[in-house]
Amino acid sequence: MKKNYDILRMALISPELCFLLAVVLVYQLWPDVLSFAGQPFKEKGDVWKYLPTLPILFTGIVFKGGEKIRAPLDNAMNKILYEWPFYNFLRNRVLFSFFICIFCSISAISLWIFIDSLKPSIVGAIYISATGISGLTALCIILALPSLKEILCKYTK
């Protein structure tokens, strides 16, 4: 029960949700902006064909960074982290980040499959959402690692 509550809290209070809500707001108020971002994908240019792979790149960064967060140091000082009472929250956040990035990668790959049947504004919304959310998640993981190492070094003797 506590794990489910923590995961729900992570989903509702996160920069990723704020980014998604901003894209939904732009889609509702100014869909032409997203059409401007989605139209080049529909024209099938060379550069635009490979841009949906950015969320896949961010997923790789999150997997590598998440591995380092769960074992930040190369020695026995990791034991202090594993004994920390809130380690489960940290581990849940890393797992949640994995899930977010995998979902964003699937969304980006779906652009290749369904590009012909989607409106340019929807293509733009999916691309911007998938890339922005997975990029934000990767940034959070990247910024967490030095802080975690700093805290472990500070409180280990």
PDB file of C-alpha atoms in Angstrom:
ATOM      1  CA  MET A   1       0.000   0.000   0.000  1.00  0.00           C
ATOM      2  CA  LYS A   2       2.783   2.406   0.904  1.00  0.00           C
ATOM      3  CA  LYS A   3       4.583   1.614  -2.367  1.00  0.00           C
ATOM      4  CA  ASN A   4       1.435   2.315  -4.398  1.00  0.00           C
ATOM      5  CA  TYR A   5       0.946   5.626  -2.594  1.00  0.00           C
ATOM      6  CA  ASP A   6       4.556   6.575  -3.280  1.00  0.00           C
ATOM      7  CA  ILE A   7       4.227   5.751  -6.978  1.00  0.00           C
ATOM      8  CA  LEU A   8       0.990   7.742  -7.216  1.00  0.00           C
ATOM      9  CA  ARG A   9       2.687  10.694  -5.496  1.00  0.00           C
ATOM     10  CA  MET A  10       5.612  10.484  -7.928  1.00  0.00           C
ATOM     11  CA  ALA A  11       3.230  10.511 -10.884  1.00  0.00           C
ATOM     12  CA  LEU A  12       1.131  13.439  -9.679  1.00  0.00           C
ATOM     13  CA  ILE A  13       3.928  15.621  -8.315  1.00  0.00           C
ATOM     14  CA  SER A  14       6.574  15.545 -11.000  1.00  0.00           C
ATOM     15  CA  PRO A  15       8.120  17.816 -13.610  1.00  0.00           C
ATOM     16  CA  GLU A  16       7.136  15.237 -16.221  1.00  0.00           C
ATOM     17  CA  LEU A  17       3.429  15.686 -15.489  1.00  0.00           C
ATOM     18  CA  CYS A  18       3.817  19.487 -15.602  1.00  0.00           C
ATOM     19  CA  PHE A  19       5.445  19.179 -19.028  1.00  0.00           C
ATOM     20  CA  LEU A  20       2.669  16.895 -20.280  1.00  0.00           C
ATOM     21  CA  LEU A  21      -0.016  19.262 -18.999  1.00  0.00           C
ATOM     22  CA  ALA A  22       1.740  22.174 -20.735  1.00  0.00           C
ATOM     23  CA  VAL A  23       1.711  20.288 -24.054  1.00  0.00           C
ATOM     24  CA  VAL A  24      -1.979  19.420 -23.592  1.00  0.00           C
ATOM     25  CA  LEU A  25      -2.711  23.095 -22.862  1.00  0.00           C
ATOM     26  CA  VAL A  26      -0.848  24.194 -25.996  1.00  0.00           C
ATOM     27  CA  TYR A  27      -2.742  21.552 -27.979  1.00  0.00           C
ATOM     28  CA  GLN A  28      -6.061  22.874 -26.700  1.00  0.00           C
ATOM     29  CA  LEU A  29      -5.307  26.588 -27.107  1.00  0.00           C
ATOM     30  CA  TRP A  30      -2.823  26.790 -30.014  1.00  0.00           C
ATOM     31  CA  PRO A  31      -2.860  23.567 -32.063  1.00  0.00           C
ATOM     32  CA  ASP A  32      -1.176  25.408 -34.957  1.00  0.00           C
ATOM     33  CA  VAL A  33       2.033  25.582 -32.927  1.00  0.00           C
ATOM     34  CA  LEU A  34       2.073  21.807 -32.652  1.00  0.00           C
ATOM     35  CA  SER A  35       1.106  21.477 -36.334  1.00  0.00           C
ATOM     36  CA  PHE A  36       4.206  23.510 -37.128  1.00  0.00           C
ATOM     37  CA  ALA A  37       6.260  20.968 -35.148  1.00  0.00           C
ATOM     38  CA  GLY A  38       4.481  17.935 -36.616  1.00  0.00           C
ATOM     39  CA  GLN A  39       4.310  18.882 -40.287  1.00  0.00           C
ATOM     40  CA  PRO A  40       8.001  18.170 -41.085  1.00  0.00           C
ATOM     41  CA  PHE A  41       7.525  14.590 -39.839  1.00  0.00           C
ATOM     42  CA  LYS A  42       4.684  14.075 -42.305  1.00  0.00           C
ATOM     43  CA  GLU A  43       6.820  15.365 -45.192  1.00  0.00           C
ATOM     44  CA  LYS A  44       9.240  12.499 -44.512  1.00  0.00           C
ATOM     45  CA  GLY A  45      12.510  14.414 -44.680  1.00  0.00           C
ATOM     46  CA  ASP A  46      15.731  12.619 -43.782  1.00  0.00           C
ATOM     47  CA  VAL A  47      16.450  14.493 -40.563  1.00  0.00           C
ATOM     48  CA  TRP A  48      12.880  14.300 -39.334  1.00  0.00           C
ATOM     49  CA  LYS A  49      12.813  10.555 -39.933  1.00  0.00           C
ATOM     50  CA  TYR A  50      15.380   9.951 -37.178  1.00  0.00           C
ATOM     51  CA  LEU A  51      14.363  12.569 -34.595  1.00  0.00           C
ATOM     52  CA  PRO A  52      11.874  10.235 -32.873  1.00  0.00           C
ATOM     53  CA  THR A  53      14.880   8.193 -31.719  1.00  0.00           C
ATOM     54  CA  LEU A  54      15.749  10.881 -29.148  1.00  0.00           C
ATOM     55  CA  PRO A  55      13.454   9.355 -26.478  1.00  0.00           C
ATOM     56  CA  ILE A  56      15.209   6.019 -27.059  1.00  0.00           C
ATOM     57  CA  LEU A  57      18.548   7.743 -26.437  1.00  0.00           C
ATOM     58  CA  PHE A  58      17.179   9.301 -23.249  1.00  0.00           C
ATOM     59  CA  THR A  59      15.926   5.884 -22.168  1.00  0.00           C
ATOM     60  CA  GLY A  60      19.462   4.531 -22.447  1.00  0.00           C
ATOM     61  CA  ILE A  61      20.742   7.437 -20.364  1.00  0.00           C
ATOM     62  CA  VAL A  62      18.104   6.750 -17.699  1.00  0.00           C
ATOM     63  CA  PHE A  63      18.930   3.026 -17.600  1.00  0.00           C
ATOM     64  CA  LYS A  64      22.650   3.722 -17.196  1.00  0.00           C
ATOM     65  CA  GLY A  65      22.076   6.552 -14.701  1.00  0.00           C
ATOM     66  CA  GLY A  66      19.533   4.537 -12.729  1.00  0.00           C
ATOM     67  CA  GLU A  67      22.043   1.728 -12.394  1.00  0.00           C
ATOM     68  CA  LYS A  68      24.594   4.184 -11.023  1.00  0.00           C
ATOM     69  CA  ILE A  69      22.070   5.692  -8.605  1.00  0.00           C
ATOM     70  CA  ARG A  70      21.285   2.291  -7.146  1.00  0.00           C
ATOM     71  CA  ALA A  71      25.031   1.612  -6.692  1.00  0.00           C
ATOM     72  CA  PRO A  72      26.748   5.030  -6.847  1.00  0.00           C
ATOM     73  CA  LEU A  73      30.120   4.109  -5.389  1.00  0.00           C
ATOM     74  CA  ASP A  74      32.483   1.297  -6.266  1.00  0.00           C
ATOM     75  CA  ASN A  75      33.183   0.249  -2.710  1.00  0.00           C
ATOM     76  CA  ALA A  76      31.439  -0.843   0.477  1.00  0.00           C
ATOM     77  CA  MET A  77      29.979   2.621   1.134  1.00  0.00           C
ATOM     78  CA  ASN A  78      26.930   1.574  -0.916  1.00  0.00           C
ATOM     79  CA  LYS A  79      25.874  -0.458   2.117  1.00  0.00           C
ATOM     80  CA  ILE A  80      25.011   2.793   3.912  1.00  0.00           C
ATOM     81  CA  LEU A  81      22.679   3.685   1.061  1.00  0.00           C
ATOM     82  CA  TYR A  82      21.038   0.260   1.107  1.00  0.00           C
ATOM     83  CA  GLU A  83      20.410   0.540   4.857  1.00  0.00           C
ATOM     84  CA  TRP A  84      18.915   4.017   4.545  1.00  0.00           C
ATOM     85  CA  PRO A  85      15.223   3.895   5.609  1.00  0.00           C
ATOM     86  CA  PHE A  86      14.091   5.766   2.477  1.00  0.00           C
ATOM     87  CA  TYR A  87      16.070   3.693  -0.011  1.00  0.00           C
ATOM     88  CA  ASN A  88      12.835   2.132  -1.255  1.00  0.00           C
ATOM     89  CA  PHE A  89      11.605   5.585  -2.311  1.00  0.00           C
ATOM     90  CA  LEU A  90      14.817   6.131  -4.260  1.00  0.00           C
ATOM     91  CA  ARG A  91      14.554   2.725  -5.909  1.00  0.00           C
ATOM     92  CA  ASN A  92      10.880   3.346  -6.762  1.00  0.00           C
ATOM     93  CA  ARG A  93      11.759   6.670  -8.390  1.00  0.00           C
ATOM     94  CA  VAL A  94      14.394   4.984 -10.533  1.00  0.00           C
ATOM     95  CA  LEU A  95      11.935   2.261 -11.570  1.00  0.00           C
ATOM     96  CA  PHE A  96       9.273   4.891 -12.277  1.00  0.00           C
ATOM     97  CA  SER A  97      11.793   6.765 -14.437  1.00  0.00           C
ATOM     98  CA  PHE A  98      12.447   3.558 -16.395  1.00  0.00           C
ATOM     99  CA  PHE A  99       8.717   3.166 -16.984  1.00  0.00           C
ATOM    100  CA  ILE A 100       8.279   6.787 -18.099  1.00  0.00           C
ATOM    101  CA  CYS A 101      11.120   6.576 -20.597  1.00  0.00           C
ATOM    102  CA  ILE A 102       9.982   3.241 -22.012  1.00  0.00           C
ATOM    103  CA  PHE A 103       6.476   4.676 -22.478  1.00  0.00           C
ATOM    104  CA  CYS A 104       7.938   7.751 -24.215  1.00  0.00           C
ATOM    105  CA  SER A 105      10.043   5.539 -26.488  1.00  0.00           C
ATOM    106  CA  ILE A 106       7.000   3.487 -27.445  1.00  0.00           C
ATOM    107  CA  SER A 107       5.111   6.720 -28.177  1.00  0.00           C
ATOM    108  CA  ALA A 108       7.938   7.961 -30.395  1.00  0.00           C
ATOM    109  CA  ILE A 109       8.168   4.649 -32.239  1.00  0.00           C
ATOM    110  CA  SER A 110       4.408   4.766 -32.794  1.00  0.00           C
ATOM    111  CA  LEU A 111       4.987   7.937 -34.829  1.00  0.00           C
ATOM    112  CA  TRP A 112       6.813   5.867 -37.441  1.00  0.00           C
ATOM    113  CA  ILE A 113       3.963   3.370 -37.571  1.00  0.00           C
ATOM    114  CA  PHE A 114       0.947   5.710 -37.529  1.00  0.00           C
ATOM    115  CA  ILE A 115       2.394   8.900 -39.087  1.00  0.00           C
ATOM    116  CA  ASP A 116       0.149   8.765 -42.156  1.00  0.00           C
ATOM    117  CA  SER A 117      -3.091   8.502 -40.183  1.00  0.00           C
ATOM    118  CA  LEU A 118      -2.375  11.269 -37.631  1.00  0.00           C
ATOM    119  CA  LYS A 119      -2.941  15.009 -37.922  1.00  0.00           C
ATOM    120  CA  PRO A 120       0.216  17.158 -37.821  1.00  0.00           C
ATOM    121  CA  SER A 121      -0.844  18.717 -34.502  1.00  0.00           C
ATOM    122  CA  ILE A 122      -1.111  15.279 -32.883  1.00  0.00           C
ATOM    123  CA  VAL A 123       2.242  14.225 -34.359  1.00  0.00           C
ATOM    124  CA  GLY A 124       3.810  17.382 -32.934  1.00  0.00           C
ATOM    125  CA  ALA A 125       2.189  16.829 -29.545  1.00  0.00           C
ATOM    126  CA  ILE A 126       3.359  13.215 -29.355  1.00  0.00           C
ATOM    127  CA  TYR A 127       6.888  14.056 -30.468  1.00  0.00           C
ATOM    128  CA  ILE A 128       7.297  17.058 -28.153  1.00  0.00           C
ATOM    129  CA  SER A 129       5.752  15.184 -25.219  1.00  0.00           C
ATOM    130  CA  ALA A 130       7.824  12.034 -25.694  1.00  0.00           C
ATOM    131  CA  THR A 131      11.086  13.891 -26.225  1.00  0.00           C
ATOM    132  CA  GLY A 132      10.511  16.499 -23.527  1.00  0.00           C
ATOM    133  CA  ILE A 133       9.317  14.089 -20.851  1.00  0.00           C
ATOM    134  CA  SER A 134      12.053  11.525 -21.468  1.00  0.00           C
ATOM    135  CA  GLY A 135      14.640  14.315 -21.604  1.00  0.00           C
ATOM    136  CA  LEU A 136      13.385  15.762 -18.330  1.00  0.00           C
ATOM    137  CA  THR A 137      13.500  12.328 -16.721  1.00  0.00           C
ATOM    138  CA  ALA A 138      17.060  11.794 -17.940  1.00  0.00           C
ATOM    139  CA  LEU A 139      18.037  15.220 -16.609  1.00  0.00           C
ATOM    140  CA  CYS A 140      16.584  14.419 -13.170  1.00  0.00           C
ATOM    141  CA  ILE A 141      18.538  11.157 -13.046  1.00  0.00           C
ATOM    142  CA  ILE A 142      21.744  12.830 -14.221  1.00  0.00           C
ATOM    143  CA  LEU A 143      21.406  15.605 -11.620  1.00  0.00           C
ATOM    144  CA  ALA A 144      20.591  13.143  -8.819  1.00  0.00           C
ATOM    145  CA  LEU A 145      23.758  11.077  -9.168  1.00  0.00           C
ATOM    146  CA  PRO A 146      26.354  13.705  -8.110  1.00  0.00           C
ATOM    147  CA  SER A 147      24.140  14.786  -5.215  1.00  0.00           C
ATOM    148  CA  LEU A 148      23.793  11.213  -4.024  1.00  0.00           C
ATOM    149  CA  LYS A 149      27.552  10.627  -4.240  1.00  0.00           C
ATOM    150  CA  GLU A 150      28.162  13.869  -2.349  1.00  0.00           C
ATOM    151  CA  ILE A 151      25.768  12.890   0.438  1.00  0.00           C
ATOM    152  CA  LEU A 152      27.273   9.409   0.744  1.00  0.00           C
ATOM    153  CA  CYS A 153      30.810  10.779   0.942  1.00  0.00           C
ATOM    154  CA  LYS A 154      29.764  13.401   3.477  1.00  0.00           C
ATOM    155  CA  TYR A 155      28.063  11.009   5.877  1.00  0.00           C
ATOM    156  CA  THR A 156      30.391   8.024   5.621  1.00  0.00           C
ATOM    157  CA  LYS A 157      33.327   7.711   7.929  1.00  0.00           C
TER     158      LYS A 157
END
